[in-house]
Tab-separated table of C-alpha atoms in Angstrom:
chain	number	residue	atom	x	y	z
L	675	ASP	CA	-23.922	0.148	-21.694
L	676	VAL	CA	-20.155	0.223	-21.615
L	677	LYS	CA	-18.653	-2.869	-20.057
L	678	VAL	CA	-15.142	-2.795	-18.654
L	679	THR	CA	-14.080	-6.138	-17.269
L	680	GLN	CA	-11.126	-6.716	-14.992
L	681	SER	CA	-9.904	-10.269	-14.754
L	682	SER	CA	-9.837	-10.587	-10.957
L	683	ARG	CA	-11.659	-8.914	-8.069
L	684	TYR	CA	-9.149	-10.083	-5.492
L	685	LEU	CA	-5.576	-11.206	-5.970
L	686	VAL	CA	-2.851	-12.209	-3.519
L	687	LYS	CA	0.755	-12.441	-4.694
L	688	ARG	CA	4.183	-12.645	-3.137
L	689	THR	CA	7.004	-10.122	-3.137
L	690	GLY	CA	9.150	-10.415	-6.244
L	691	GLU	CA	6.509	-12.111	-8.388
L	692	LYS	CA	5.595	-10.789	-11.821
L	693	VAL	CA	1.908	-9.874	-11.710
L	694	PHE	CA	-0.468	-9.363	-14.639
L	695	LEU	CA	-3.737	-7.452	-14.331
L	696	GLU	CA	-5.996	-7.705	-17.353
L	697	CYS	CA	-8.686	-5.319	-18.535
L	698	VAL	CA	-11.073	-5.699	-21.464
L	699	GLN	CA	-13.653	-3.222	-22.778
L	700	ASP	CA	-16.430	-3.966	-25.245
L	701	MET	CA	-17.186	-0.516	-26.682
L	702	ASP	CA	-14.340	-0.140	-29.174
L	703	HIS	CA	-12.946	2.714	-27.066
L	704	GLU	CA	-9.648	4.162	-28.142
L	705	ASN	CA	-8.513	5.305	-24.705
L	706	MET	CA	-7.730	3.052	-21.776
L	707	PHE	CA	-6.309	3.849	-18.361
L	708	TRP	CA	-4.867	2.180	-15.287
L	709	TYR	CA	-5.189	3.796	-11.850
L	710	ARG	CA	-4.432	2.790	-8.334
L	711	GLN	CA	-6.511	4.041	-5.442
L	712	ASP	CA	-5.286	4.284	-1.882
L	713	PRO	CA	-7.031	5.770	1.167
L	714	GLY	CA	-6.454	9.509	1.389
L	715	LEU	CA	-4.589	9.641	-1.925
L	716	GLY	CA	-7.456	9.339	-4.363
L	717	LEU	CA	-7.063	7.989	-7.878
L	718	ARG	CA	-3.535	8.090	-9.235
L	719	LEU	CA	-2.858	7.480	-12.911
L	720	ILE	CA	-0.261	4.821	-13.642
L	721	TYR	CA	-0.371	4.492	-17.440
L	722	PHE	CA	-2.737	5.226	-20.260
L	723	SER	CA	-3.063	4.364	-23.916
L	724	TYR	CA	-4.654	6.195	-26.834
L	725	ASP	CA	-4.302	3.410	-29.359
L	726	VAL	CA	-3.041	-0.090	-29.956
L	727	LYS	CA	0.645	-0.514	-29.116
L	728	MET	CA	0.682	3.010	-27.764
L	729	LYS	CA	1.318	3.913	-24.126
L	730	GLU	CA	1.959	6.995	-22.059
L	731	LYS	CA	3.248	7.289	-18.509
L	732	GLY	CA	0.924	8.716	-15.925
L	733	ASP	CA	1.841	10.180	-12.567
L	734	ILE	CA	3.235	7.028	-10.917
L	735	PRO	CA	4.625	4.632	-13.569
L	736	GLU	CA	7.609	3.382	-11.552
L	737	GLY	CA	7.507	-0.366	-10.993
L	738	TYR	CA	4.801	-0.898	-13.616
L	739	SER	CA	4.571	-1.527	-17.328
L	740	VAL	CA	1.641	-1.973	-19.702
L	741	SER	CA	0.756	-3.760	-22.889
L	742	ARG	CA	-1.889	-3.009	-25.471
L	743	GLU	CA	-1.686	-5.503	-28.305
L	744	LYS	CA	-5.393	-5.297	-29.141
L	745	LYS	CA	-7.728	-2.336	-28.958
L	746	GLU	CA	-10.046	-3.928	-26.428
L	747	ARG	CA	-7.393	-5.171	-24.003
L	748	PHE	CA	-5.032	-3.225	-21.754
L	749	SER	CA	-2.767	-5.101	-19.379
L	750	LEU	CA	-0.922	-3.782	-16.349
L	751	ILE	CA	2.259	-5.582	-15.345
L	752	LEU	CA	4.038	-5.389	-12.007
L	753	GLU	CA	7.528	-6.433	-12.993
L	754	SER	CA	8.631	-7.451	-9.489
L	755	ALA	CA	5.857	-6.981	-6.987
L	756	SER	CA	6.588	-5.155	-3.757
L	757	THR	CA	4.484	-4.662	-0.628
L	758	ASN	CA	3.981	-0.959	-1.394
L	759	GLN	CA	2.062	-1.998	-4.502
L	760	THR	CA	-0.724	-3.423	-2.376
L	761	SER	CA	-3.698	-1.373	-3.514
L	762	MET	CA	-6.982	-1.230	-5.403
L	763	TYR	CA	-6.297	-1.143	-9.147
L	764	LEU	CA	-8.889	0.338	-11.450
L	765	CYS	CA	-9.063	0.136	-15.220
L	766	ALA	CA	-11.089	2.639	-17.236
L	767	SER	CA	-11.862	3.369	-20.866
L	768	SER	CA	-13.233	6.351	-22.760
L	769	GLY	CA	-14.383	6.951	-26.303
L	770	GLY	CA	-12.402	10.100	-27.016
L	771	PRO	CA	-12.201	13.839	-26.279
L	772	ASN	CA	-14.908	15.121	-23.916
L	773	GLN	CA	-16.100	11.589	-23.275
L	774	PRO	CA	-16.444	10.220	-19.738
L	775	GLN	CA	-14.362	7.385	-18.400
L	776	HIS	CA	-16.059	4.122	-17.507
L	777	PHE	CA	-14.500	1.978	-14.824
L	778	GLY	CA	-14.166	-1.718	-14.275
L	779	ASP	CA	-15.027	-3.251	-10.904
L	780	GLY	CA	-11.428	-3.018	-9.713
L	781	THR	CA	-8.848	-5.528	-8.532
L	782	ARG	CA	-7.876	-5.488	-4.882
L	783	LEU	CA	-4.267	-6.669	-4.974
L	784	SER	CA	-2.362	-7.740	-1.891
L	785	ILE	CA	1.385	-8.310	-2.033
L	786	LEU	CA	2.693	-10.390	0.859
N	1029	GLN	CA	-0.303	19.757	-13.869
N	1030	LYS	CA	-3.997	20.335	-13.359
N	1031	GLU	CA	-5.262	20.260	-9.794
N	1032	VAL	CA	-8.733	19.470	-8.568
N	1033	GLU	CA	-9.557	20.189	-4.944
N	1034	GLN	CA	-12.407	18.792	-2.908
N	1035	ASN	CA	-13.232	19.010	0.762
N	1036	SER	CA	-12.742	15.449	1.982
N	1037	GLY	CA	-15.574	15.762	4.494
N	1038	PRO	CA	-17.188	13.825	5.922
N	1039	LEU	CA	-20.355	15.678	5.047
N	1040	SER	CA	-23.461	14.583	6.927
N	1041	VAL	CA	-27.001	15.583	6.007
N	1042	PRO	CA	-30.380	14.344	7.230
N	1043	GLU	CA	-32.574	12.320	4.922
N	1044	GLY	CA	-34.627	14.559	2.655
N	1045	ALA	CA	-32.207	17.502	2.844
N	1046	ILE	CA	-30.099	18.981	0.056
N	1047	ALA	CA	-26.491	17.849	-0.032
N	1048	SER	CA	-24.028	20.290	-1.588
N	1049	LEU	CA	-20.660	19.058	-2.803
N	1050	ASN	CA	-18.031	21.444	-4.090
N	1051	CYS	CA	-14.936	21.237	-6.230
N	1052	THR	CA	-12.400	23.826	-7.424
N	1053	TYR	CA	-9.989	23.431	-10.321
N	1054	SER	CA	-6.725	25.093	-11.230
N	1055	ASP	CA	-6.771	25.286	-15.035
N	1056	ARG	CA	-8.746	28.284	-16.243
N	1057	GLY	CA	-8.914	26.720	-19.699
N	1058	SER	CA	-10.690	23.554	-18.546
N	1059	GLN	CA	-13.918	22.836	-20.379
N	1060	SER	CA	-15.315	19.487	-19.274
N	1061	PHE	CA	-16.186	18.224	-15.826
N	1062	PHE	CA	-17.645	15.025	-14.449
N	1063	TRP	CA	-19.069	13.826	-11.160
N	1064	TYR	CA	-18.628	10.226	-10.091
N	1065	ARG	CA	-20.101	8.356	-7.142
N	1066	GLN	CA	-18.117	5.645	-5.432
N	1067	TYR	CA	-19.587	3.315	-2.847
N	1068	SER	CA	-17.206	1.781	-0.344
N	1069	GLY	CA	-15.255	-1.069	-1.924
N	1070	LYS	CA	-16.701	-0.386	-5.375
N	1071	SER	CA	-15.464	1.413	-8.467
N	1072	PRO	CA	-16.505	4.956	-9.465
N	1073	GLU	CA	-19.680	5.280	-11.495
N	1074	LEU	CA	-20.543	8.287	-13.625
N	1075	ILE	CA	-23.340	10.543	-12.364
N	1076	MET	CA	-23.165	13.617	-14.563
N	1077	SER	CA	-21.103	15.648	-16.945
N	1078	ILE	CA	-21.152	19.422	-17.389
N	1079	TYR	CA	-19.467	21.503	-20.048
N	1080	SER	CA	-21.188	24.913	-19.981
N	1081	ASN	CA	-21.557	27.608	-17.366
N	1082	GLY	CA	-24.752	27.312	-15.372
N	1083	ASP	CA	-26.836	24.442	-14.092
N	1084	LYS	CA	-27.561	21.006	-15.480
N	1085	GLU	CA	-30.256	18.897	-13.891
N	1086	ASP	CA	-30.757	15.140	-13.977
N	1087	GLY	CA	-33.399	13.829	-11.636
N	1088	ARG	CA	-32.420	14.645	-8.059
N	1089	PHE	CA	-28.942	15.749	-9.152
N	1090	THR	CA	-27.920	19.225	-10.307
N	1091	ALA	CA	-24.417	20.041	-11.469
N	1092	GLN	CA	-23.301	23.662	-11.465
N	1093	LEU	CA	-20.311	25.130	-13.283
N	1094	ASN	CA	-18.856	28.585	-12.752
N	1095	LYS	CA	-15.839	29.042	-15.018
N	1096	ALA	CA	-15.087	32.567	-13.821
N	1097	SER	CA	-14.676	31.329	-10.250
N	1098	GLN	CA	-13.323	27.941	-11.324
N	1099	TYR	CA	-15.641	25.802	-9.314
N	1100	VAL	CA	-18.003	22.952	-9.946
N	1101	SER	CA	-20.666	21.769	-7.554
N	1102	LEU	CA	-23.122	18.915	-7.247
N	1103	LEU	CA	-26.438	19.303	-5.464
N	1104	ILE	CA	-28.404	16.262	-4.394
N	1105	ARG	CA	-32.023	17.044	-3.576
N	1106	ASP	CA	-34.169	14.882	-1.293
N	1107	SER	CA	-31.057	13.025	-0.109
N	1108	GLN	CA	-31.523	9.334	0.598
N	1109	PRO	CA	-29.436	6.952	2.719
N	1110	SER	CA	-28.533	5.205	-0.544
N	1111	ASP	CA	-26.736	8.412	-1.597
N	1112	SER	CA	-24.145	7.794	1.134
N	1113	ALA	CA	-20.900	7.429	-0.792
N	1114	THR	CA	-17.760	9.269	-1.820
N	1115	TYR	CA	-18.238	11.746	-4.650
N	1116	LEU	CA	-15.370	12.421	-7.035
N	1117	CYS	CA	-15.026	15.501	-9.185
N	1118	ALA	CA	-13.013	15.176	-12.404
N	1119	ASP	CA	-11.562	17.720	-14.822
N	1120	LEU	CA	-11.034	16.404	-18.341
N	1121	GLY	CA	-7.988	17.775	-20.107
N	1122	GLY	CA	-7.772	16.327	-23.613
N	1123	ASN	CA	-8.117	12.598	-23.072
N	1124	GLN	CA	-6.759	12.542	-19.547
N	1125	PHE	CA	-8.842	12.917	-16.383
N	1126	TYR	CA	-7.731	14.733	-13.268
N	1127	PHE	CA	-9.624	13.578	-10.197
N	1128	GLY	CA	-10.139	15.189	-6.842
N	1129	THR	CA	-9.654	13.016	-3.782
N	1130	GLY	CA	-13.390	12.913	-3.176
N	1131	THR	CA	-15.918	14.062	-0.588
N	1132	SER	CA	-17.489	11.492	1.712
N	1133	LEU	CA	-21.242	11.996	2.135
N	1134	THR	CA	-23.377	10.358	4.797
N	1135	VAL	CA	-27.158	10.707	4.681
N	1136	ILE	CA	-28.641	10.111	8.118
N	1137	PRO	CA	-32.067	8.396	8.210
């Protein structure tokens, strides 16, 4: 089975802090994704990556950056956290074209 | 920009009934579709994929794809209370997924 591991289930940070969310997958997948999910808005794509050191903006990249130094790890960075970034953050990976995405357990992030 | 539309519900069915969940998509060229189930407070988990017109069955679940009408549906037979969740439809374009906002299903014992 594919295993996608997110570093924290719950995280509380303060406004203005730099926040790192880590995601690791164990299936040698090329593609990795970061979403946020808010009630009534569904899953919104923040960034994705097709390969090491490669990144593409999704639908809502503002206020976020990503890093993919190794194939198995994809990090989401909130450069200066704001209260409107309080959300559930979901990492996913997929093996390539026509392959499903597999999700981690999610990180519920609260910015105070 | 691809769009995937789902009725948000909530959809309520009695235990043992058939639950029917529907999804429409905007891109006539789309080829691959997925259904995910998401329990409250949890992450989405894959139920089924479908790539060809027609039906695909997996246990109590049947996915249906009609490319001419641009809709995908998921039927759940013999619904159980444990099927109560939000169901997400996804359209795969290249390597990127486009998700609907989900339909909330409640199965009443």
